[in-house]
């Protein structure tokens, strides 16, 4: 920590003393460490080198929750940064804080820089856009759930490694064969609420919550206990009982056993690709997230997870111009295409996707375009635009708790989802009261 | 003639007390007062607007079945942590007290875990018991026992109790050892000459003479279990599976810093404050009577 403070002091001194002190400093607080942090720093220094009017200073503030809390505390103390990276579940909290944030469309309009919202992938930008189409925060890192397949494990169970796994019924058949052949972990998942309830709902075009999943108002109520969701969770619960679905934890704990070759199928974020590619010693495949073929309109599109960049209130006009220039730079297709290929996150513009396609990247890395195809196959509906729910980080915690009750057999799917909806609604009412 | 030195200045005692009073006020009364004040409001996270709700936050909490249940979870957790941390520490202290060769090396090693931060302790235990990759989980599987604390509430409780108690054992050990060494050897030797066995000497002489230390540690350990253990819970179980390891202080953290619901979080702190106050009074009134100084 001390080192960071020292580095910060040095950086602050240098930016203040250096001859280029005419440059306006733009503070950017983010939640990336390790490889992602390095790639982010690379983008920032590229921007800083490309011009001499602005100097972006990127600072890591811990994980997503810690970064959000640091931003909130700083705002209360009047020391907020210009740009704050906030994970997707914090979207409603940021939106509710009208006096604390400056919408991106406003920042861009005031800067006079070209800003075409239609250039962004609708399925990505839609999550951070108002119901009347104004972009509130800039999508930064976005991913969507896909199915990872260990082809060697399928083969060992006497299955065709290229078999069709597009629907949950077909996955069920594969799981039977895997279980029969003695596989200890036929299926596991990461981020259970995100994949098996939030995305499940969007993918089958059923609401996760009323009021367009919260987009149309804070007086929203959860409807995650509908027929499609109950059927899906009930099936997974049955699979858990039979030892075909193995619960590995609330986050992405399932990644380690999958990469070690112990699990055959794994539902996880498309951003997990880099890790799997690096560690897996078996032949693997990326497939679209399976769906229930008996639900009309399925598959719709899946929704994103990840984070976006919010601009904070209370800065000078000059700084906002710098923020706009930086956002413009981040949205350029060269930067986006590189980011997409390096990290496995989705490109935020169509142009970056086309550029990646033209470069032959998808042919060399089969399966890396599945996430984009899955998200952009159909125009998003009110049910598949995204989620905008207050206290959503905590609601996910409640969903996790209730699902654990299904996996260990203490609750039926219907009971667990009813209870999750009831408890989540209580938090939504609290949020509504605080944001009245 | 008065031989004592008398300071006539009426302000001097207050002046001398001032630093301590100031520290107490700034670090204890002010935050506690703030918590009580904030518990009557529902603010938004950024502090842009706030609403007065009176006792509304308390009504909301006590109307919530899961909050009421977490009192029981906290009671079970605290009793288990306190009893296991203290009994293990006493056992180790009695053994270390009898060691003659290399005793300081043993003592130093036994004190080490106290230097480990709660979150790190949590991660260490999590690694050993990870259902997929943990070495102990693997050993248990070889013995035919399935370890999966992500789904089994009892196992999750056992794991967080073990990790929390392990950290506190060193601290207790230090005090027990000091207490044991303060017991006059002559008393114990006299009993030994009278033919009292080790166990009898421990039961009738050592344990009663150790009671001031035991009482002090009881108070400290209960406060530890109530307040300082959330790092362990946060890293190992996040309160799960279901709500089986959600203790009161973890809920304060999670509502305040995950849910950004500061009103509810403040109200919970006030409830905890009252609860620990009552517990301490009870300990001093009813348990301290049995302590021999």
XYZ file of C-alpha atoms in Angstrom:
729
model
C 0.000 0.000 0.000
C 2.748 2.389 1.004
C 4.401 1.777 -2.310
C 1.215 2.744 -4.116
C 0.898 5.919 -2.092
C 4.519 6.750 -2.779
C 4.018 6.045 -6.465
C 0.910 8.196 -6.441
C 2.738 11.054 -4.736
C 5.588 10.811 -7.205
C 3.159 10.693 -10.115
C 1.257 13.662 -8.733
C 4.449 15.633 -8.198
C 5.750 14.788 -11.627
C 2.559 15.753 -13.386
C 2.580 19.002 -11.446
C 6.251 19.861 -11.905
C 7.050 18.439 -15.309
C 7.339 20.929 -18.170
C 4.200 19.464 -19.681
C 2.298 20.818 -16.682
C -0.023 22.565 -19.092
C -1.609 19.136 -19.539
C -4.894 18.716 -17.666
C -4.862 15.735 -15.356
C -7.700 13.221 -15.700
C -8.089 10.794 -12.765
C -9.300 7.328 -13.677
C -10.067 4.843 -10.871
C -10.399 1.228 -11.875
C -10.653 -2.302 -10.492
C -8.153 -4.123 -12.707
C -5.034 -5.867 -11.468
C -2.627 -8.373 -13.023
C -2.728 -8.861 -16.776
C -5.893 -6.766 -17.227
C -4.294 -3.942 -15.245
C -1.264 -4.025 -17.534
C -3.432 -3.894 -20.645
C -5.362 -0.973 -19.207
C -2.153 0.890 -18.387
C -1.004 0.263 -21.933
C -4.154 1.917 -23.308
C -3.688 4.881 -20.979
C -0.069 5.476 -21.888
C -0.910 5.156 -25.580
C -3.497 7.894 -25.109
C -1.108 10.082 -23.125
C 1.566 9.729 -25.799
C -0.878 10.482 -28.592
C -1.466 14.102 -27.478
C -0.128 16.603 -24.936
C -3.258 18.404 -23.754
C -4.417 15.783 -21.273
C -2.728 13.363 -18.949
C -4.808 10.391 -17.758
C -3.678 8.953 -14.412
C -5.058 5.450 -13.862
C -5.197 4.149 -10.282
C -6.297 0.718 -9.065
C -8.682 0.912 -6.106
C -9.107 -2.800 -5.349
C -11.847 -5.074 -6.659
C -15.151 -3.883 -8.160
C -16.940 -3.381 -4.822
C -13.949 -1.648 -3.286
C -13.583 0.663 -6.289
C -17.250 1.635 -6.091
C -16.944 2.269 -2.351
C -13.765 4.297 -2.885
C -15.611 6.411 -5.461
C -18.559 6.944 -3.115
C -16.338 7.871 -0.174
C -14.302 10.228 -2.367
C -17.448 11.906 -3.647
C -18.665 12.474 -0.089
C -15.310 14.091 0.680
C -15.378 16.155 -2.530
C -12.294 14.361 -3.896
C -13.922 12.263 -6.617
C -11.997 11.164 -9.723
C -13.086 12.167 -13.221
C -13.712 8.581 -14.327
C -14.865 5.678 -12.161
C -15.099 2.086 -13.364
C -18.283 0.504 -11.974
C -19.399 -3.099 -12.440
C -22.689 -3.745 -14.192
C -24.615 -4.535 -11.002
C -23.757 -1.064 -9.656
C -25.489 0.574 -12.647
C -28.745 1.361 -10.836
C -26.858 2.813 -7.865
C -24.913 5.145 -10.166
C -27.999 6.096 -12.148
C -29.879 6.924 -8.978
C -27.106 9.317 -7.952
C -28.110 12.034 -10.390
C -26.142 14.728 -8.604
C -23.003 12.612 -8.510
C -22.631 11.574 -12.137
C -22.485 13.317 -15.474
C -24.043 11.219 -18.263
C -21.651 10.278 -21.059
C -23.933 11.609 -23.812
C -23.781 15.019 -22.098
C -19.993 14.943 -21.747
C -19.610 14.004 -25.403
C -22.123 16.600 -26.639
C -20.437 19.408 -24.690
C -17.012 18.449 -25.994
C -18.081 18.851 -29.604
C -16.282 15.616 -30.514
C -17.996 13.248 -32.945
C -20.123 10.735 -31.025
C -22.356 8.300 -32.845
C -24.247 6.065 -30.426
C -25.373 3.755 -33.202
C -21.746 2.713 -33.798
C -21.779 0.819 -30.476
C -23.069 -2.734 -30.227
C -26.701 -2.286 -29.165
C -26.587 -5.352 -26.951
C -23.614 -3.936 -25.050
C -24.430 -0.230 -24.926
C -28.109 -0.945 -24.215
C -27.245 -2.022 -20.683
C -25.975 1.480 -19.942
C -28.530 3.462 -21.926
C -31.754 5.132 -20.752
C -35.105 3.937 -22.106
C -35.065 6.885 -24.528
C -31.669 5.906 -25.902
C -29.181 8.202 -24.135
C -25.856 6.636 -23.162
C -25.131 7.141 -19.457
C -21.785 5.398 -19.084
C -19.251 4.121 -21.561
C -19.151 0.325 -21.864
C -15.593 -0.756 -21.110
C -15.208 -4.452 -20.434
C -18.184 -6.623 -21.313
C -18.574 -10.349 -21.610
C -21.411 -12.846 -21.892
C -21.775 -16.470 -20.762
C -20.914 -19.308 -23.131
C -20.488 -23.073 -22.810
C -16.945 -24.457 -22.585
C -16.625 -28.077 -23.660
C -13.843 -30.493 -22.804
C -13.856 -32.554 -26.014
C -11.531 -35.210 -24.623
C -13.950 -35.853 -21.758
C -16.838 -36.294 -24.199
C -14.790 -38.728 -26.227
C -13.800 -40.676 -23.111
C -17.510 -41.096 -22.353
C -18.058 -42.572 -25.795
C -19.676 -39.411 -27.163
C -19.017 -37.572 -30.389
C -16.808 -34.630 -29.311
C -18.531 -32.482 -31.907
C -22.022 -33.460 -30.808
C -24.819 -30.894 -30.798
C -25.059 -29.217 -27.388
C -27.278 -26.318 -28.398
C -30.206 -27.173 -26.119
C -30.420 -28.188 -22.472
C -32.201 -31.415 -23.508
C -29.170 -32.409 -25.572
C -26.865 -31.365 -22.738
C -28.952 -33.639 -20.480
C -28.292 -36.618 -22.767
C -24.588 -35.878 -22.747
C -24.591 -35.614 -18.949
C -26.242 -39.047 -18.656
C -23.500 -40.600 -20.761
C -20.763 -38.739 -18.874
C -22.154 -39.815 -15.511
C -22.496 -43.402 -16.705
C -18.877 -43.484 -17.803
C -17.779 -42.440 -14.312
C -17.067 -38.754 -14.900
C -16.942 -37.036 -11.489
C -17.862 -33.566 -12.753
C -20.033 -33.638 -15.882
C -21.182 -30.002 -15.574
C -20.237 -27.032 -13.401
C -20.793 -23.302 -13.627
C -19.416 -19.928 -12.672
C -21.583 -16.966 -11.564
C -24.760 -19.042 -11.131
C -27.189 -16.118 -10.823
C -25.757 -14.317 -13.840
C -25.700 -17.398 -16.094
C -28.631 -19.498 -14.932
C -31.171 -16.829 -14.000
C -30.274 -13.411 -15.422
C -29.060 -14.624 -18.792
C -31.513 -17.514 -18.846
C -34.374 -15.006 -18.599
C -33.048 -12.726 -21.340
C -32.174 -15.686 -23.590
C -35.750 -16.995 -23.365
C -37.288 -13.529 -23.590
C -38.979 -13.690 -20.193
C -38.726 -10.873 -17.637
C -36.321 -11.114 -14.717
C -38.058 -8.147 -13.070
C -41.058 -5.946 -13.839
C -40.762 -2.450 -15.400
C -38.543 -3.686 -18.256
C -36.139 -5.326 -15.796
C -35.980 -2.067 -13.852
C -35.115 0.124 -16.844
C -38.465 1.920 -16.650
C -38.501 2.722 -12.951
C -37.263 1.905 -9.448
C -40.700 0.541 -8.442
C -39.720 -2.779 -9.996
C -40.380 -6.257 -8.618
C -38.496 -9.466 -9.298
C -40.205 -12.019 -11.503
C -37.374 -14.532 -11.537
C -39.756 -17.213 -10.219
C -41.568 -17.661 -13.534
C -42.151 -21.006 -15.277
C -39.022 -20.974 -17.433
C -36.730 -20.148 -14.525
C -38.334 -22.694 -12.212
C -38.094 -25.407 -14.845
C -34.433 -24.665 -15.444
C -33.429 -24.507 -11.781
C -35.494 -27.608 -11.067
C -33.627 -29.488 -13.816
C -30.260 -28.318 -12.508
C -31.339 -29.311 -8.983
C -32.197 -32.790 -10.227
C -28.827 -32.969 -11.997
C -27.110 -31.849 -8.778
C -28.856 -34.651 -6.880
C -27.739 -37.205 -9.478
C -24.146 -35.955 -9.398
C -24.308 -34.598 -12.947
C -24.155 -30.929 -11.981
C -21.440 -30.067 -9.482
C -21.731 -26.817 -7.551
C -18.328 -25.244 -7.074
C -19.077 -21.887 -5.437
C -20.631 -18.484 -5.935
C -17.949 -16.939 -8.103
C -15.815 -18.653 -10.764
C -14.348 -21.354 -8.525
C -15.407 -23.904 -11.150
C -12.712 -22.589 -13.480
C -9.868 -24.423 -11.738
C -11.327 -27.945 -12.019
C -12.437 -27.303 -15.612
C -9.006 -26.085 -16.688
C -7.475 -29.066 -14.892
C -9.612 -31.346 -17.050
C -11.815 -32.639 -14.229
C -15.062 -31.160 -15.519
C -16.546 -31.889 -18.924
C -18.882 -28.939 -19.415
C -18.589 -25.479 -17.901
C -20.789 -22.418 -18.265
C -18.652 -19.329 -17.779
C -18.028 -15.816 -19.067
C -16.565 -15.487 -22.560
C -13.748 -13.535 -20.864
C -12.592 -16.800 -19.301
C -11.224 -17.808 -22.710
C -7.671 -16.547 -22.154
C -7.311 -18.587 -18.966
C -8.690 -21.781 -20.485
C -6.532 -21.407 -23.576
C -3.428 -20.911 -21.474
C -3.916 -23.792 -19.036
C -6.010 -26.467 -20.700
C -3.981 -29.488 -21.815
C -7.031 -31.013 -23.495
C -8.914 -30.270 -26.678
C -11.650 -27.733 -25.888
C -14.436 -25.998 -27.707
C -16.580 -22.925 -27.118
C -20.294 -23.293 -27.792
C -23.252 -20.937 -27.499
C -25.093 -21.074 -24.185
C -27.706 -23.875 -24.442
C -31.423 -23.013 -24.363
C -34.765 -24.739 -23.868
C -36.151 -25.461 -27.318
C -39.758 -25.653 -26.087
C -39.772 -21.967 -25.087
C -41.135 -19.786 -27.842
C -38.709 -17.164 -29.155
C -35.637 -18.827 -27.673
C -32.839 -18.217 -28.171
C -33.259 -14.444 -27.910
C -29.935 -12.779 -27.000
C -27.815 -13.047 -23.876
C -26.855 -10.052 -21.754
C -23.529 -8.749 -20.623
C -21.550 -8.681 -17.436
C -18.493 -6.564 -16.754
C -18.072 -2.880 -16.119
C -18.520 0.550 -17.625
C -16.890 3.937 -17.124
C -18.866 6.624 -15.294
C -18.010 10.318 -15.346
C -18.304 12.038 -11.978
C -19.881 15.446 -11.332
C -17.971 18.446 -10.022
C -14.987 18.687 -12.391
C -13.817 21.536 -14.597
C -14.934 21.971 -18.185
C -11.374 21.333 -19.304
C -11.317 17.974 -17.552
C -14.596 16.925 -19.151
C -13.118 17.732 -22.541
C -10.206 15.473 -21.661
C -12.568 12.706 -20.578
C -14.423 13.007 -23.896
C -11.145 12.812 -25.825
C -10.109 9.736 -23.825
C -13.484 8.024 -24.405
C -13.254 8.810 -28.080
C -9.815 7.195 -28.115
C -11.047 4.100 -26.216
C -13.917 3.635 -28.680
C -11.659 3.712 -31.738
C -11.753 0.422 -33.558
C -7.996 -0.243 -33.401
C -7.955 0.035 -29.588
C -11.172 -1.961 -29.244
C -10.073 -4.723 -31.595
C -6.816 -5.156 -29.665
C -8.650 -5.122 -26.302
C -11.131 -7.729 -27.578
C -8.397 -10.040 -28.838
C -6.123 -9.637 -25.802
C -8.762 -10.105 -23.114
C -11.677 -12.046 -24.573
C -13.999 -9.186 -23.652
C -16.473 -8.118 -26.312
C -15.602 -5.251 -28.660
C -17.908 -2.309 -27.938
C -18.308 -1.187 -31.529
C -19.384 -3.020 -34.672
C -16.342 -1.599 -36.482
C -13.960 -3.278 -34.031
C -15.752 -6.575 -34.617
C -15.447 -6.194 -38.388
C -11.769 -5.292 -38.061
C -11.083 -8.367 -35.934
C -12.967 -10.526 -38.403
C -11.003 -9.128 -41.333
C -7.720 -9.779 -39.534
C -8.507 -13.504 -39.513
C -8.425 -13.715 -35.724
C -11.648 -15.723 -35.477
C -10.349 -18.321 -37.929
C -7.189 -18.772 -35.903
C -9.083 -18.849 -32.592
C -12.310 -20.709 -33.311
C -15.154 -19.957 -30.928
C -14.048 -16.475 -29.919
C -16.801 -14.881 -31.999
C -19.579 -17.009 -30.501
C -20.215 -14.514 -27.717
C -20.764 -11.696 -30.195
C -22.984 -13.736 -32.475
C -25.011 -14.892 -29.483
C -25.488 -11.298 -28.312
C -26.214 -9.687 -31.637
C -28.256 -12.407 -33.328
C -31.535 -10.658 -32.547
C -32.428 -7.086 -31.644
C -32.728 -6.874 -27.841
C -36.245 -6.783 -26.357
C -37.436 -5.214 -23.102
C -36.562 -8.534 -21.455
C -33.105 -8.850 -22.948
C -31.694 -5.335 -22.829
C -30.119 -5.889 -19.452
C -30.957 -5.422 -15.777
C -31.165 -2.266 -13.762
C -31.914 -3.148 -10.161
C -30.913 -1.375 -6.979
C -28.874 -3.230 -4.344
C -28.287 -5.817 -7.038
C -24.967 -6.998 -5.645
C -26.820 -8.001 -2.477
C -29.764 -9.450 -4.382
C -27.284 -11.718 -6.168
C -26.100 -12.783 -2.725
C -29.673 -13.704 -1.806
C -30.115 -15.616 -5.059
C -26.856 -17.466 -4.345
C -28.124 -18.440 -0.903
C -31.439 -19.686 -2.225
C -29.867 -21.632 -5.093
C -27.513 -23.317 -2.620
C -30.692 -24.538 -0.911
C -31.744 -26.191 -4.182
C -28.328 -27.732 -4.858
C -28.131 -29.287 -1.379
C -31.687 -30.536 -1.627
C -33.160 -28.553 1.270
C -35.515 -26.563 -0.980
C -37.466 -27.105 -4.167
C -36.763 -24.821 -7.124
C -40.135 -23.127 -6.750
C -39.670 -22.519 -3.014
C -36.161 -21.151 -3.465
C -37.054 -18.786 -6.312
C -40.224 -17.579 -4.571
C -38.172 -16.826 -1.495
C -35.429 -15.134 -3.544
C -38.041 -12.914 -5.208
C -39.649 -12.035 -1.885
C -36.356 -11.216 -0.161
C -34.995 -9.372 -3.180
C -38.165 -7.278 -3.397
C -37.587 -6.134 0.189
C -34.194 -4.740 -0.852
C -35.698 -3.161 -3.952
C -38.229 -1.364 -1.763
C -35.401 -0.095 0.461
C -33.578 1.144 -2.619
C -36.743 2.779 -3.923
C -37.185 4.556 -0.606
C -33.589 5.809 -0.554
C -33.855 7.040 -4.157
C -37.275 8.604 -3.997
C 0.834 18.108 59.559
C -0.188 16.991 56.086
C 2.730 15.136 54.585
C 1.201 14.315 51.190
C 1.872 16.546 48.265
C -1.292 18.422 47.410
C -1.910 20.111 44.108
C -4.214 23.020 44.610
C -4.819 23.617 40.964
C -8.362 22.405 40.262
C -7.726 22.050 36.557
C -4.572 20.000 36.694
C -6.306 16.601 37.055
C -8.535 17.383 34.108
C -5.569 18.511 32.079
C -3.741 15.291 32.839
C -6.799 13.254 31.929
C -7.488 15.264 28.788
C -5.448 13.218 26.264
C -7.122 9.970 27.334
C -10.554 11.599 27.367
C -9.951 13.078 23.958
C -8.947 9.711 22.500
C -11.994 8.066 24.075
C -14.253 10.767 22.735
C -12.864 10.926 19.207
C -12.492 7.194 18.659
C -15.367 5.785 20.732
C -18.110 8.226 21.635
C -18.159 10.199 18.425
C -18.443 7.197 16.049
C -20.961 5.527 18.359
C -22.974 8.754 18.475
C -22.800 9.009 14.680
C -24.049 5.442 14.334
C -27.000 6.169 16.633
C -27.771 9.355 14.715
C -27.520 7.689 11.296
C -29.679 4.751 12.359
C -32.677 7.088 12.240
C -32.206 7.898 8.541
C -32.254 6.290 5.116
C -29.584 8.102 3.106
C -28.628 7.454 -0.499
C -25.061 6.131 -0.971
C -23.579 9.381 -2.210
C -25.029 11.433 0.643
C -27.017 13.605 -1.766
C -30.298 13.251 0.077
C -31.506 11.616 3.257
C -34.834 10.858 4.890
C -35.691 10.726 8.547
C -37.417 7.440 9.417
C -37.215 7.431 13.239
C -37.163 3.821 14.358
C -38.060 2.658 10.855
C -34.697 0.973 10.283
C -35.105 -1.069 13.470
C -38.645 -2.032 12.537
C -37.398 -3.142 9.127
C -34.639 -5.252 10.685
C -36.716 -6.978 13.343
C -39.464 -7.620 10.826
C -36.940 -9.623 8.792
C -36.867 -13.312 9.654
C -33.312 -13.740 8.350
C -32.039 -10.971 10.602
C -33.653 -12.575 13.646
C -32.173 -15.932 12.695
C -28.706 -14.457 12.470
C -28.810 -13.835 16.259
C -28.896 -17.580 16.795
C -26.133 -18.114 14.232
C -24.038 -15.511 16.029
C -24.645 -17.161 19.414
C -23.622 -20.594 18.124
C -20.594 -19.172 16.338
C -19.391 -17.103 19.307
C -19.761 -19.903 21.841
C -17.939 -22.353 19.580
C -15.113 -19.924 18.808
C -14.666 -18.867 22.437
C -14.786 -22.371 23.899
C -12.486 -23.926 21.318
C -9.997 -21.045 21.254
C -9.752 -20.941 25.036
C -9.632 -24.664 25.750
C -6.990 -25.337 23.099
C -4.927 -22.397 24.318
C -5.118 -23.572 27.925
C -4.119 -27.071 26.934
C -1.138 -25.772 24.936
C -0.136 -23.388 27.729
C -0.162 -26.169 30.324
C 2.007 -28.295 28.033
C 4.382 -25.432 27.205
C 4.671 -24.592 30.892
C 6.023 -28.085 31.570
C 8.576 -28.044 28.762
C 12.102 -27.362 29.985
C 14.317 -27.725 26.926
C 13.738 -25.295 24.064
C 10.702 -23.768 25.706
C 11.190 -20.334 24.202
C 11.245 -21.792 20.687
C 7.920 -23.568 21.292
C 6.394 -20.462 22.758
C 7.478 -18.251 19.879
C 6.081 -20.691 17.326
C 2.800 -20.964 19.174
C 2.401 -17.184 19.173
C 2.994 -16.819 15.434
C -0.550 -17.288 14.099
C -1.619 -14.167 15.975
C 0.358 -12.084 13.498
C -1.728 -13.381 10.601
C -4.461 -11.016 9.387
C -8.006 -12.466 9.544
C -8.472 -12.364 5.766
C -5.169 -14.198 5.219
C -6.124 -16.779 7.845
C -9.372 -17.251 5.948
C -7.583 -17.791 2.645
C -5.151 -20.298 4.220
C -7.975 -22.427 5.572
C -9.897 -22.055 2.351
C -6.965 -23.464 0.381
C -6.705 -26.504 2.615
C -10.436 -27.194 2.552
C -11.303 -26.236 -1.034
C -13.707 -29.041 -2.065
C -11.934 -29.487 -5.413
C -8.288 -28.751 -4.799
C -7.797 -28.583 -1.020
C -5.378 -31.064 0.488
C -7.511 -31.785 3.550
C -10.670 -32.108 1.473
C -8.760 -34.625 -0.642
C -7.567 -36.573 2.418
C -11.107 -36.689 3.768
C -12.298 -37.970 0.402
C -9.721 -40.786 0.641
C -11.288 -41.707 3.971
C -14.688 -41.766 2.311
C -15.956 -38.477 3.748
C -17.313 -35.871 1.356
C -16.211 -32.359 2.244
C -18.129 -29.575 0.534
C -18.586 -26.537 2.724
C -20.065 -24.616 -0.207
C -23.221 -26.689 0.192
C -23.128 -28.119 3.713
C -23.977 -25.482 6.327
C -22.577 -27.518 9.227
C -19.224 -27.964 7.523
C -19.121 -24.278 6.620
C -19.729 -23.356 10.263
C -17.036 -25.770 11.414
C -14.575 -24.261 8.961
C -15.146 -20.614 9.913
C -15.057 -21.543 13.613
C -11.764 -23.380 13.135
C -10.188 -20.516 11.190
C -11.390 -17.884 13.668
C -10.408 -19.889 16.750
C -7.000 -20.832 15.317
C -6.083 -17.176 15.067
C -7.151 -16.413 18.616
C -5.461 -19.420 20.221
C -2.063 -17.698 20.183
C -3.362 -14.660 21.984
C -5.063 -16.775 24.642
C -1.975 -18.957 24.913
C 0.176 -15.951 25.741
C -2.068 -14.879 28.607
C -2.619 -18.389 29.951
C 1.120 -19.037 29.968
C 1.791 -15.791 31.841
C -0.999 -16.694 34.265
C 0.441 -20.169 34.835
C 3.883 -18.793 35.506
C 2.493 -16.375 38.073
C 1.152 -19.236 40.187
C 3.558 -19.786 43.117
C 5.478 -23.027 42.604
C 5.485 -23.670 46.370
C 1.714 -24.202 46.466
C 1.850 -26.739 43.678
C 4.872 -28.490 45.171
C 3.163 -28.725 48.546
C 0.158 -30.371 46.906
C 2.455 -32.732 45.019
C 4.155 -33.779 48.248
C 0.706 -34.478 49.703
C 0.253 -36.927 46.850
C -2.162 -34.941 44.638
C -2.105 -36.105 41.032
C -1.428 -33.718 38.140
C -5.093 -33.575 37.212
C -6.110 -32.942 40.832
C -3.519 -30.180 41.219
C -4.794 -28.610 38.013
C -8.431 -28.810 39.055
C -8.117 -27.613 42.657
C -5.163 -25.213 42.524
C -4.122 -24.129 39.066
C -7.501 -23.552 37.434
C -8.971 -21.509 40.353
C -5.830 -19.390 40.612
C -5.964 -18.845 36.868
C -9.559 -17.590 36.999
C -8.789 -13.850 36.648
C -6.948 -14.613 33.393
C -9.724 -16.918 32.230
C -12.339 -14.290 32.938
C -10.423 -11.593 31.111
C -9.957 -13.876 28.110
C -13.641 -14.823 28.131
C -14.624 -11.182 27.728
C -11.964 -10.536 25.081
C -12.789 -13.692 23.101
C -16.495 -13.036 22.987
C -15.841 -9.526 21.716
C -13.412 -10.984 19.165
C -15.988 -13.506 17.953
C -18.598 -10.783 17.681
C -16.587 -8.145 15.871
C -13.242 -9.233 14.470
C -14.216 -12.348 12.578
C -15.917 -10.895 9.560
C -12.707 -10.984 7.492
C -12.565 -14.748 7.950
C -16.226 -15.161 7.013
C -15.913 -12.835 4.043
C -13.041 -14.810 2.535
C -14.287 -18.323 3.307
C -18.074 -18.431 2.975
C -19.484 -14.934 2.374
C -22.138 -15.895 4.918
C -23.275 -18.987 3.002
C -24.325 -21.606 2.142
C -27.843 -20.215 2.456
C -27.438 -18.102 5.603
C -25.668 -20.630 7.761
C -22.608 -18.483 8.564
C -24.127 -14.995 8.381
C -23.285 -13.557 11.780
C -24.472 -10.115 12.859
C -21.249 -8.251 12.176
C -20.968 -9.766 8.694
C -24.425 -8.470 7.915
C -23.393 -4.985 9.076
C -20.532 -5.113 6.594
C -22.524 -6.598 3.761
C -25.484 -4.187 4.067
C -23.187 -1.186 4.406
C -20.460 -1.929 1.894
C -22.045 -4.343 -0.554
C -25.597 -3.021 -0.481
C -24.686 0.621 0.276
C -27.641 0.662 2.698
C -26.047 2.844 5.363
C -29.217 3.372 7.404
C -29.771 -0.314 7.993
C -26.066 -0.849 8.578
C -25.970 1.899 11.224
C -29.056 0.500 12.957
C -27.418 -2.932 13.084
C -24.272 -1.432 14.622
C -26.401 0.150 17.327
C -28.085 -3.185 18.048
C -24.682 -4.897 18.245
C -23.397 -2.144 20.523
C -26.298 -2.706 22.909
C -25.935 -6.473 22.752
C -22.238 -6.465 23.604
C -22.887 -3.938 26.371
C -25.470 -6.241 27.937
C -23.201 -9.280 27.557
C -20.330 -7.477 29.276
C -22.524 -6.347 32.158
C -23.801 -9.897 32.596
C -20.261 -11.246 32.580
C -19.097 -8.773 35.197
C -22.113 -9.186 37.439
C -22.602 -12.936 37.355
C -19.358 -14.538 36.282
C -16.872 -12.249 37.944
C -18.311 -13.225 41.343
C -16.771 -16.628 40.898
C -13.346 -15.248 40.103
C -10.685 -15.336 42.846
C -8.179 -12.528 42.620
